[in-house]
XYZ file of C-alpha atoms in Angstrom:
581
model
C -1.044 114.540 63.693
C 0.005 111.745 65.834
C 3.382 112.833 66.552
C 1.243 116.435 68.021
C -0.553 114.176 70.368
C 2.448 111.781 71.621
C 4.166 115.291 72.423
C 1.168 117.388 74.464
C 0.731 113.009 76.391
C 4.543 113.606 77.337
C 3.675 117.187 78.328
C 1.351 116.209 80.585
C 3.037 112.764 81.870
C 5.375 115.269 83.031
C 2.830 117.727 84.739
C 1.147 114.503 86.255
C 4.552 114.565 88.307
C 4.378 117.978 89.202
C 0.658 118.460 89.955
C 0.947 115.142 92.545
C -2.716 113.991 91.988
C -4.914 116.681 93.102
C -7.838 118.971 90.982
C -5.867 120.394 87.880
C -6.133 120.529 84.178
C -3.598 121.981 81.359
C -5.417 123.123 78.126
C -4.162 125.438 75.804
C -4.362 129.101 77.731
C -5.053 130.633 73.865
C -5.626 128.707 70.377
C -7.344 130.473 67.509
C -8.932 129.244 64.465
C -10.631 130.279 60.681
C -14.564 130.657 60.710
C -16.093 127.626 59.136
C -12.842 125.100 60.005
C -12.626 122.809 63.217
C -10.155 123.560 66.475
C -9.101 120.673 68.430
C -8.281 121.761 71.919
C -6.579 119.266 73.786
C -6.984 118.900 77.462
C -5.492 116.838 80.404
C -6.564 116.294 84.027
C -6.313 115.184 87.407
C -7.920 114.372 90.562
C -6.832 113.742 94.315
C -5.070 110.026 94.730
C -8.410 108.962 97.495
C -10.927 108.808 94.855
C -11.378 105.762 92.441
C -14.311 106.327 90.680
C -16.376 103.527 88.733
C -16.813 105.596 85.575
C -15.220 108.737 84.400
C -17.396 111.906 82.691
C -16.904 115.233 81.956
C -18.564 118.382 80.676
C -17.278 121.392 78.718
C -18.742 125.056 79.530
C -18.498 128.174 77.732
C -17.646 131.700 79.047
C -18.668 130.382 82.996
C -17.094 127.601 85.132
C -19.985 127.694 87.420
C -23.305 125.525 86.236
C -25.159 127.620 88.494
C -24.934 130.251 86.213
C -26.077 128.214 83.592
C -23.053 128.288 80.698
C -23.860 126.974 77.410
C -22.930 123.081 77.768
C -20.529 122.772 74.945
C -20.700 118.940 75.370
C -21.710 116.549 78.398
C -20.018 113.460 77.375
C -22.269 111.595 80.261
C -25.467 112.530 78.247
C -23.963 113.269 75.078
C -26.176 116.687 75.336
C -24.661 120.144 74.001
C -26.624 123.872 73.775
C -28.177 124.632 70.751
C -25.379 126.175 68.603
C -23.395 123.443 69.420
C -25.526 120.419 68.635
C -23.469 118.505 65.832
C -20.222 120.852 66.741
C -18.531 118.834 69.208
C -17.123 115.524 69.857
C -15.044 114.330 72.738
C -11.454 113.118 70.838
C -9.873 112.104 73.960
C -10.440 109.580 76.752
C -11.098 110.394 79.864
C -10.657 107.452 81.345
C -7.129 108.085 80.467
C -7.377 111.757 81.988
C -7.729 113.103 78.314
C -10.541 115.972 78.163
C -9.327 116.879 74.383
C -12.645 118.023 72.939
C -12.954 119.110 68.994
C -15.554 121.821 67.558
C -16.487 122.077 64.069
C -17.433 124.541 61.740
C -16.373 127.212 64.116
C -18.074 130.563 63.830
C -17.663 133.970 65.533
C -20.384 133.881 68.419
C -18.006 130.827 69.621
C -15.491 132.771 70.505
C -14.996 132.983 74.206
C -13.421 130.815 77.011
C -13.767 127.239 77.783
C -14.141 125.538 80.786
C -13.965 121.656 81.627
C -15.843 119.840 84.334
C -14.614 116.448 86.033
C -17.395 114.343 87.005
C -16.294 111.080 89.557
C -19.713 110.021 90.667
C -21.727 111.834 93.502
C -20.228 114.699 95.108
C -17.139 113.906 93.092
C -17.329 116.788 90.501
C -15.125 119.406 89.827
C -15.213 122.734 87.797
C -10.973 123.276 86.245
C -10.212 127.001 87.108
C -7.515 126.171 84.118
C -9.095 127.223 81.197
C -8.825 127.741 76.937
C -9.507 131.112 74.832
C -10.676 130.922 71.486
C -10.135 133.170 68.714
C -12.167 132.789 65.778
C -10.014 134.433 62.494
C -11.041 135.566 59.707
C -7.913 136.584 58.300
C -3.861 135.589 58.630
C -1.446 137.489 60.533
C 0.996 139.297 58.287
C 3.779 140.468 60.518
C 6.361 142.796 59.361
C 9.535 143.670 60.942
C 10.117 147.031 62.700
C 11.925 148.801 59.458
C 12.247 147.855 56.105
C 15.662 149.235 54.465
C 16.369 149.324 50.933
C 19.336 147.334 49.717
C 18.869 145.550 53.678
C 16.822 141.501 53.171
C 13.744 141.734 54.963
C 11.696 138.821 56.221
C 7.541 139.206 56.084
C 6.132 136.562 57.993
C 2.509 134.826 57.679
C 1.006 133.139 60.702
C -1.563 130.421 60.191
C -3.177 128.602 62.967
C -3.151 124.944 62.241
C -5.504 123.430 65.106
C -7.481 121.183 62.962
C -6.477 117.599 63.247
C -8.937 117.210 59.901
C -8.192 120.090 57.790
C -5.166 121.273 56.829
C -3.998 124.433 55.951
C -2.226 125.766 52.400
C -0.566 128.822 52.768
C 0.206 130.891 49.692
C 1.887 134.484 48.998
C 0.384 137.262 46.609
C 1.506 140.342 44.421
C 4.920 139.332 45.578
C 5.895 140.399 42.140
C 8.774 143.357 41.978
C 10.804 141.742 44.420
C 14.223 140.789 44.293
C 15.775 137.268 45.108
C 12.620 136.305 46.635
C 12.386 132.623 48.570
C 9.809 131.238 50.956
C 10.575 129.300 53.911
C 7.743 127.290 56.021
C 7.921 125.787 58.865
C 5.813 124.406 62.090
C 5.877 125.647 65.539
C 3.905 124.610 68.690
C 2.674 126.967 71.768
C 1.475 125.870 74.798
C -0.602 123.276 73.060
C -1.577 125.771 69.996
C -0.181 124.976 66.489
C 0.746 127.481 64.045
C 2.203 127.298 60.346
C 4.898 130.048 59.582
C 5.611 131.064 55.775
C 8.430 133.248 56.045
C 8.821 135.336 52.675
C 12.371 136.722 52.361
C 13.926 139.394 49.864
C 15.923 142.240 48.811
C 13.768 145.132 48.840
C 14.330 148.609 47.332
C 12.379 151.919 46.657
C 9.960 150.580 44.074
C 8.415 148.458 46.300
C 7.969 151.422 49.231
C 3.735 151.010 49.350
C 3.277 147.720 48.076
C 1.065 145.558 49.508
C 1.666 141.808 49.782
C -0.738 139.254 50.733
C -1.063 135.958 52.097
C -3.521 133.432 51.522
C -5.249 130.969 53.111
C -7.045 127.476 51.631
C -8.293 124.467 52.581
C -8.228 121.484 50.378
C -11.574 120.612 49.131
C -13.391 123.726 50.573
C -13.671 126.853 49.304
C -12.737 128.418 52.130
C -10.197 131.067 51.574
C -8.865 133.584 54.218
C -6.395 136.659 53.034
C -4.001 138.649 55.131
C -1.970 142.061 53.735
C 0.545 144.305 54.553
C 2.076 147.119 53.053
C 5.174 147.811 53.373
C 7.141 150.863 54.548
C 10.427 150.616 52.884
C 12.994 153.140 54.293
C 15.748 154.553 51.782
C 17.956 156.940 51.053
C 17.268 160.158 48.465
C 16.631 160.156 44.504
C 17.061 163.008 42.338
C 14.362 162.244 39.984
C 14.410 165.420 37.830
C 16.939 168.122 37.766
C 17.524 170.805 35.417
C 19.968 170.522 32.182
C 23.250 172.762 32.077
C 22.328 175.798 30.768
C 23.963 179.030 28.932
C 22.789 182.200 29.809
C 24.318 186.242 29.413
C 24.579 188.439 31.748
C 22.081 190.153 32.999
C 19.255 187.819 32.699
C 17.222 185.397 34.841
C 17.779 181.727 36.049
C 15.477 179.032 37.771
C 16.640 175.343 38.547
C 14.509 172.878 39.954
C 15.688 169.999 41.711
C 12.934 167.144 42.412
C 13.502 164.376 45.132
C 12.525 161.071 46.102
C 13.077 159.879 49.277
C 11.411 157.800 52.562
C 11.206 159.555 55.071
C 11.287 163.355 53.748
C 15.145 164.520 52.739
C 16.762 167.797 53.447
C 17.409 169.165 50.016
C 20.302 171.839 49.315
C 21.561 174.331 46.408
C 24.851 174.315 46.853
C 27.396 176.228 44.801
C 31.135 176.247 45.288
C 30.491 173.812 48.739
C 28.354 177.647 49.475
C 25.062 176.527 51.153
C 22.865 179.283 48.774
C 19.326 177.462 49.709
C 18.124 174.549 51.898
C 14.520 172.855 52.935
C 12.334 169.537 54.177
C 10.542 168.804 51.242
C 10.387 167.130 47.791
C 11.576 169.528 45.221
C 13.396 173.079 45.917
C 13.756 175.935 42.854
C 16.697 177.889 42.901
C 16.007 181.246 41.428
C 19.407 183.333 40.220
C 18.272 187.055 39.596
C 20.272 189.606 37.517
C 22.997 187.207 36.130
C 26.772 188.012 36.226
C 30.098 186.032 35.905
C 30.120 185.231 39.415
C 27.091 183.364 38.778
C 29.277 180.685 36.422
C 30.102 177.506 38.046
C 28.882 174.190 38.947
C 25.617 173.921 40.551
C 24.911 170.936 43.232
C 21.371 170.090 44.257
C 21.846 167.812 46.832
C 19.967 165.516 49.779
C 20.178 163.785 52.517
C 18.449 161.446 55.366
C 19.218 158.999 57.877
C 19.729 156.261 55.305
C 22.121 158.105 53.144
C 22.658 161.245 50.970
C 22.821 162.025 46.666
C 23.412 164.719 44.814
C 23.914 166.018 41.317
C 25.134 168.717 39.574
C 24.490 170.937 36.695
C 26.546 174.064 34.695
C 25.722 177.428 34.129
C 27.709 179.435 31.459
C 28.107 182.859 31.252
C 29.425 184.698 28.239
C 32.697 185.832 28.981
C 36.987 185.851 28.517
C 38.594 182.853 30.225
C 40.349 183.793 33.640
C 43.999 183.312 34.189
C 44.166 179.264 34.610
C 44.189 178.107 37.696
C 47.095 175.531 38.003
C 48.468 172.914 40.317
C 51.053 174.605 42.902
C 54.965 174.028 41.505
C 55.864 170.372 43.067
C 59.061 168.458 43.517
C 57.935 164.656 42.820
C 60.412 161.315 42.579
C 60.478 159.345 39.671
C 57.761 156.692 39.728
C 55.330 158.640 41.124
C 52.000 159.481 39.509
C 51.597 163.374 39.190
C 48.010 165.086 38.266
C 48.345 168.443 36.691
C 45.030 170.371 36.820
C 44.083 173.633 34.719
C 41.078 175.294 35.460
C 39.405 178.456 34.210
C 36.309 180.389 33.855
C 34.708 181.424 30.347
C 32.059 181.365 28.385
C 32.054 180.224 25.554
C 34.015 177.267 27.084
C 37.978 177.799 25.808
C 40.161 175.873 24.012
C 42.301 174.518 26.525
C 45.979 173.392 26.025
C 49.090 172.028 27.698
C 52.335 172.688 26.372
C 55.541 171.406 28.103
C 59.013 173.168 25.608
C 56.728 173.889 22.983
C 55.203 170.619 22.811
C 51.353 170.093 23.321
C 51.044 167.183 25.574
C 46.589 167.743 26.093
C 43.764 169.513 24.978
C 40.575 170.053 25.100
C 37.938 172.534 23.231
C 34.939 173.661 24.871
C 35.731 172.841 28.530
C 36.793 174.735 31.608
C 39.375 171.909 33.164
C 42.287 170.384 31.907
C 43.698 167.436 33.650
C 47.302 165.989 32.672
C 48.032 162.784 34.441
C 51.257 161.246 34.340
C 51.307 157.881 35.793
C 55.309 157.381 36.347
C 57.252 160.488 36.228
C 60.602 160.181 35.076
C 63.776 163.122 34.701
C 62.607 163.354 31.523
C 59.317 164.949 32.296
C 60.648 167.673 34.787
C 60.337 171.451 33.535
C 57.829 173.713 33.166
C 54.413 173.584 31.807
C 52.002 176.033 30.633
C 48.285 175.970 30.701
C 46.828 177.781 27.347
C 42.919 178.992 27.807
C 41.618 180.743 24.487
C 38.393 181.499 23.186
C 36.475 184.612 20.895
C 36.371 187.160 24.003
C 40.100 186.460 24.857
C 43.379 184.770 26.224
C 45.090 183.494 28.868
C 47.786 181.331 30.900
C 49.885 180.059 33.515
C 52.651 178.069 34.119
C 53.704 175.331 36.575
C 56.540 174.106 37.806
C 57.675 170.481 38.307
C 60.608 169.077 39.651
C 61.558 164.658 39.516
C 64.064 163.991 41.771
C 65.430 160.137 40.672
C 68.244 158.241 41.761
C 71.635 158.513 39.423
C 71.623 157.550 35.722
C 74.887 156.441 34.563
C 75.456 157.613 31.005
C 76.634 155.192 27.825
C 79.643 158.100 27.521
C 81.228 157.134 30.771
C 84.647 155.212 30.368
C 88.122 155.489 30.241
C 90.525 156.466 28.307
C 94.654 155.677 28.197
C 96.395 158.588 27.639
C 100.607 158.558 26.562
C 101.516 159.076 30.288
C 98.097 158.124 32.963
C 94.821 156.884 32.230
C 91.502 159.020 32.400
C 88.359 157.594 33.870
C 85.035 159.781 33.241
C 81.782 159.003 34.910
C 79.045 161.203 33.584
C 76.287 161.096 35.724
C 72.528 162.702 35.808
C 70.844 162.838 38.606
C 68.550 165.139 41.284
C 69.771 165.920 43.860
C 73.766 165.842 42.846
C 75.142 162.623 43.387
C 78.050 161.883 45.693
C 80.184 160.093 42.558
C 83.011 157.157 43.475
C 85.450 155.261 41.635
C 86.974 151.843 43.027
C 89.686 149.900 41.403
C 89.230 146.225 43.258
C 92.288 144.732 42.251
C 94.064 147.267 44.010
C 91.589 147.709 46.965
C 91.454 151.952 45.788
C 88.553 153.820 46.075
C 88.680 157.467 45.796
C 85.923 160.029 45.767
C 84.900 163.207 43.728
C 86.030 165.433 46.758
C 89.344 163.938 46.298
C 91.166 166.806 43.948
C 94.542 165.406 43.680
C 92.757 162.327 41.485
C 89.116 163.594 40.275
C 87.645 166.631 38.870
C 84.147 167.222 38.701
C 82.051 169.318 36.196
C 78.506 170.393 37.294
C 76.075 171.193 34.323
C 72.448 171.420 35.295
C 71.512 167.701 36.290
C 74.417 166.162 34.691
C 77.490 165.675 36.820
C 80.762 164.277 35.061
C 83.637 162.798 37.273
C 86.922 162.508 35.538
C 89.706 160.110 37.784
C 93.281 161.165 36.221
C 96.186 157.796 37.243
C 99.481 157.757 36.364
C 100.147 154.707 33.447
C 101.704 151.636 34.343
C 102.587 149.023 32.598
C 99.621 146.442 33.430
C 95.805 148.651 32.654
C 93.824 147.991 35.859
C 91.074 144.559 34.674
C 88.097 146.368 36.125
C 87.186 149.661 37.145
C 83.928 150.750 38.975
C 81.768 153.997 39.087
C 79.363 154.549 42.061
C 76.987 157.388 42.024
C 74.575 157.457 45.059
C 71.937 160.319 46.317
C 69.015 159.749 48.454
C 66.474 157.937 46.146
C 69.335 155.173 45.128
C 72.834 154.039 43.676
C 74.256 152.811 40.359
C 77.369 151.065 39.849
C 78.645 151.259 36.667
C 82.318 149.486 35.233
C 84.130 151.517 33.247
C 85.482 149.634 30.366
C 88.736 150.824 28.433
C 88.585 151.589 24.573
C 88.105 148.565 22.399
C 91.555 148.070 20.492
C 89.785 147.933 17.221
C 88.940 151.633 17.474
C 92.669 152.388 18.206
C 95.763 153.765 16.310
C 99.213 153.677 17.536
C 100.000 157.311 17.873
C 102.035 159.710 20.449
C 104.742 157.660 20.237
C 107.966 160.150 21.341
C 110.272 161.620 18.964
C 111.243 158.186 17.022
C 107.208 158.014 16.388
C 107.285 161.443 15.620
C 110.233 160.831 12.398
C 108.153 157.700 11.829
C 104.993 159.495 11.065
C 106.598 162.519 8.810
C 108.828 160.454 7.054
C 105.578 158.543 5.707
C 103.679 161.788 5.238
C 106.322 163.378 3.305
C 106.396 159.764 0.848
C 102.497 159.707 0.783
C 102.743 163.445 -0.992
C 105.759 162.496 -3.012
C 103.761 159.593 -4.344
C 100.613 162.020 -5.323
C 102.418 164.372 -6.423
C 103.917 162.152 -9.091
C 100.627 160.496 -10.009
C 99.236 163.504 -10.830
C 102.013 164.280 -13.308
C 101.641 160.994 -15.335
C 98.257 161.821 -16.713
C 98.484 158.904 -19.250
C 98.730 157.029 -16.381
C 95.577 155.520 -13.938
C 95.597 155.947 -10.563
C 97.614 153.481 -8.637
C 95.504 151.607 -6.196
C 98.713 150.260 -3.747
C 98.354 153.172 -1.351
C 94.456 154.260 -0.284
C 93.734 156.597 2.735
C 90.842 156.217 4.441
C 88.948 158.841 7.576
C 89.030 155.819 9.847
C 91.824 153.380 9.013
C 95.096 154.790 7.847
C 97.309 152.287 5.809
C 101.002 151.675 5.382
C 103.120 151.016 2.618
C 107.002 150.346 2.077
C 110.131 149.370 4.429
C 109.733 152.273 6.840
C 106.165 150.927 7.364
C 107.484 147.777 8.249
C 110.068 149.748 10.877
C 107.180 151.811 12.379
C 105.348 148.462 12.928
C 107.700 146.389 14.571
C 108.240 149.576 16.978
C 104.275 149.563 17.899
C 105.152 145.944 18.587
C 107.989 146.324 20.737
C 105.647 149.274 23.141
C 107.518 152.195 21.978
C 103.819 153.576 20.903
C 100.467 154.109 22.657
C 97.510 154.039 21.611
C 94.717 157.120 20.989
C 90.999 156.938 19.911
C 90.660 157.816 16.453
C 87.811 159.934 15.930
């Protein structure tokens, strides 16, 4: 407590500037206090500069500052006389000497609540009534203060306020039934007003709709009393709706009767709906609304929402009804052009009861199902060419059948197939680019080494065949001598290009053939020996089979001096070469 007075002597070393030595006092304008504890109310004065009095005295009144009305003397430090229900109260804790008129009253009680005045006393005429003067409140309970609106999900701060004016006894301060609440922490501090003390125990947490109308409490104790002062407050907590019954998803026929129920929860009162289809069919303030469906039909089958709202936020859920009938025609996504790499949702829904089978079937292949349901969802999460076509939607159940079909179109950028390359020919070589792609792709071909580059519109060097998706460019050169090292393929449309090199036949997979007239003798002269030779074998049945001569589909083989010829003429360039297939 020390550090309490060398702040209110500072206070009032300061006002001593201020007031400039004439009749004034600072007290306290309000300090409060528990029934049964002490208060301490400290007090400064002054007095004009011209007096210098021998001794110093004072008196303390209660409710009047006038004597001649008689107040209860609270305590007249000159005669060390108090009223009645203050003998044994009071004692002067400051020194007026010093201009300190801090006075202390124990074992406080209601019928000392009031105001309190203080009276200098100089000597003679030299006595002074302070118009300044201190209100006591005698508690019997804490404050609990809570803020303007508690908000579920929103940390809220309860605060306790305990007046701590009692140099001799201090205050514990604890919190109660705080149980039920979230990441709960209490924070306590001290705080001084106008010469009044007060403890704060702040209680902070995370409320939520099970604590709406709780009550928390704060107590109150003084060590080695049993003196114990309680303070409550229940709290208010704002939040949004709760459905907190609903009916189950129902079947039903047609003709008959329905009733759904949809209970709520909410602070304040929610605006509950029966909604069907986003159709508003019902609507009220309250805490549970019944839906009642007369005279059943089809059009009653659906998805039924019970939903509700208030300022803090909204909720809903939703229950079936099923009525016995043949699924609809599906109802399916409207035909779409995507590009590959997109993700593309195909939904199927119908209406039937019992609940159909439900397929998807893309060129006879089922790519989903489901049995028992009314939607059918096909996600594909990156579309490629592959997966453009058309798809049907399959509903089936006891009463009946149905479908519909959808439509979906990838556009992608070009694919370059493995078949594109070229091919030497006797007299040019043949370049073919086979391409798929959507939309058709503008198709180039680009010899480096001879800075060429000529396009598919170019007819005097390319021909083009269109089939479906699949584009194939064919470039047609005259031979020369030297085969061009590299050439290039370009196929570009407006999602991207692919270059593509062309490589020439591998030489392993060749056979010297279309070689003029010369080649031409070459190859019957060894045709007409190879069936001279079987022909013979076959006649000398004691005789195997002669292994020097073997034809194979892939690799003929050549035998005898004309084979030698032959050879050294495909060495020399008088043959060309052809893919043997």
């Amino acid at each position: 407590m020390a550090w309490r007075w060398k702040t209110l002597t500072l206070i009032f070393i300061l006002l001593e500037g201020v007031l400039s030595r004439h009749w004034s006092a600072w007290m306290p304008p309000s300090i409060s206090a528990f029934k049964e504890t002490c208060v301490a109310i400290q007090c400064n004065f002054n007095y004009p500069e011209d007096i210098w009095p021998s001794a110093v005295h004072g008196i303390w009144y209660f409710n009047s500052p006038y004597p001649r009305n008689f107040p209860p003397v609270v305590l007249n430090s000159k005669t060390n006389s108090a009223h009645e229900i203050y003998l044994g109260r009071t004692k002067m804790i400051g020194d007026l000497q010093a201009s300190n008129c801090s006075i202390q009253i124990e074992k406080v009680s209601s019928e000392l609540q009031g105001k309190y005045y203080f009276r200098a006393d100089l000597g003679g005429y030299n006595q002074y009534t302070y118009s300044e003067h201190a209100n006591l409140y005698i508690l019997d309970e804490p404050f609990v203060v809570q803020p303007q609106e508690i908000v579920s999900g929103n940390e809220a701060e309860i605060t306790c306020l305990v007046d701590d004016n009692c140099p001799d006894m201090k205050p514990t301060v604890t919190w109660m039934d705080i149980e039920g609440l979230e990441h709960h922490n209490v924070y306590a501090r001290l705080e001084e007003n106008n010469g009044a003390w007060k403890q704060i125990s702040t209680l902070r947490f995370l409320p939520s709709y099970k604590n709406h109308g709780q009550r928390l409490g704060c107590k109150v104790t003084f060590p080695e009393t049993e003196l114990e002062f309680k303070g409550f407050a229940t709290m208010d907590v704002r939040y949004a709706p709760r459905i907190v019954d609903i009916n189950s998803s129902t079947e039903t026929t047609e003709g008959t009767q329905v009733v759904f129920l949809c209970v709520v929860d909410s602070n304040p009162m929610a605006r509950v709906m029966w909604l069907k289809d986003d159709n508003l069919i019902k609507e009220d303030y309250t805490g549970n609304l019944t839906l009642e469906l007369e005279d059943i039909t089809y059009n009653h089958d659906g998805i039924y929402v019970c939903a509700a709202e208030n300022e803090y936020g909204t909720v809903n859920k939703s229950i079936g009804l099923a009525v016995m009938y043949p699924p609809w025609k599906p109802s399916v996504n409207a035909s779409l052009v995507a590009v590959e790499g997109e993700t593309v949702t195909i939904f199927c829904n119908t209406q039937g009861n019992p609940n159909p089978i439900m397929t998807m079937v893309k060129d006879k292949q089922v790519l989903n199902s489901v049995i028992f349901q009314n939607e059918l969802v096909l996600e594909i999460p990156s579309v490629t060419h592959e997966h453009d076509g058309e798809y049907w939607c399959l509903a089936e159940n006891q009463y009946g059948h149905s479908n519909s079909s959808f439509n979906l179109t990838v556009v992608f950028s070009p694919l370059v197939l493995p078949e594109s390359k070229c091919t030497v020919t006797k007299d040019s070589v043949q370049c073919m680019c086979t391409v798929k792609s959507n939309p058709d792709p503008y198709i180039m071909f680009e010899i480096p080494e001879k800075n060429f580059t000529v396009s598919e519109l170019n007819a005097e060097y390319v021909h083009s065949q269109r089939s479906g998706y699949m584009v194939s460019s064919i470039l047609t050169l005259q031979k020369e001598n030297k085969l061009p090292e590299v050439v290039l393929c370009s196929a570009s449309n407006l999602y991207g290009k692919k270059v593509h090199e062309l490589f020439f036949q591998d030489t392993n997979t060749l056979i010297w053939a279309k070689i003029g007239p010369v080649g031409a003798v070459v190859v019957f002269v060894i045709l007409v020996a190879v069936g001279g030779y079987m022909i013979k074998t076959r006649e000398k049945k004691n005789i195997t089979e002669s292994s020097s001569f073997i034809q194979t589909e892939t690799s003929p083989s050549y035998s005898g001096d004309a084979s030698k010829k032959n050879l050294g003429k495909i060495e020399s360039g008088e043959i060309c070469a052809v893919e043997v297939k």
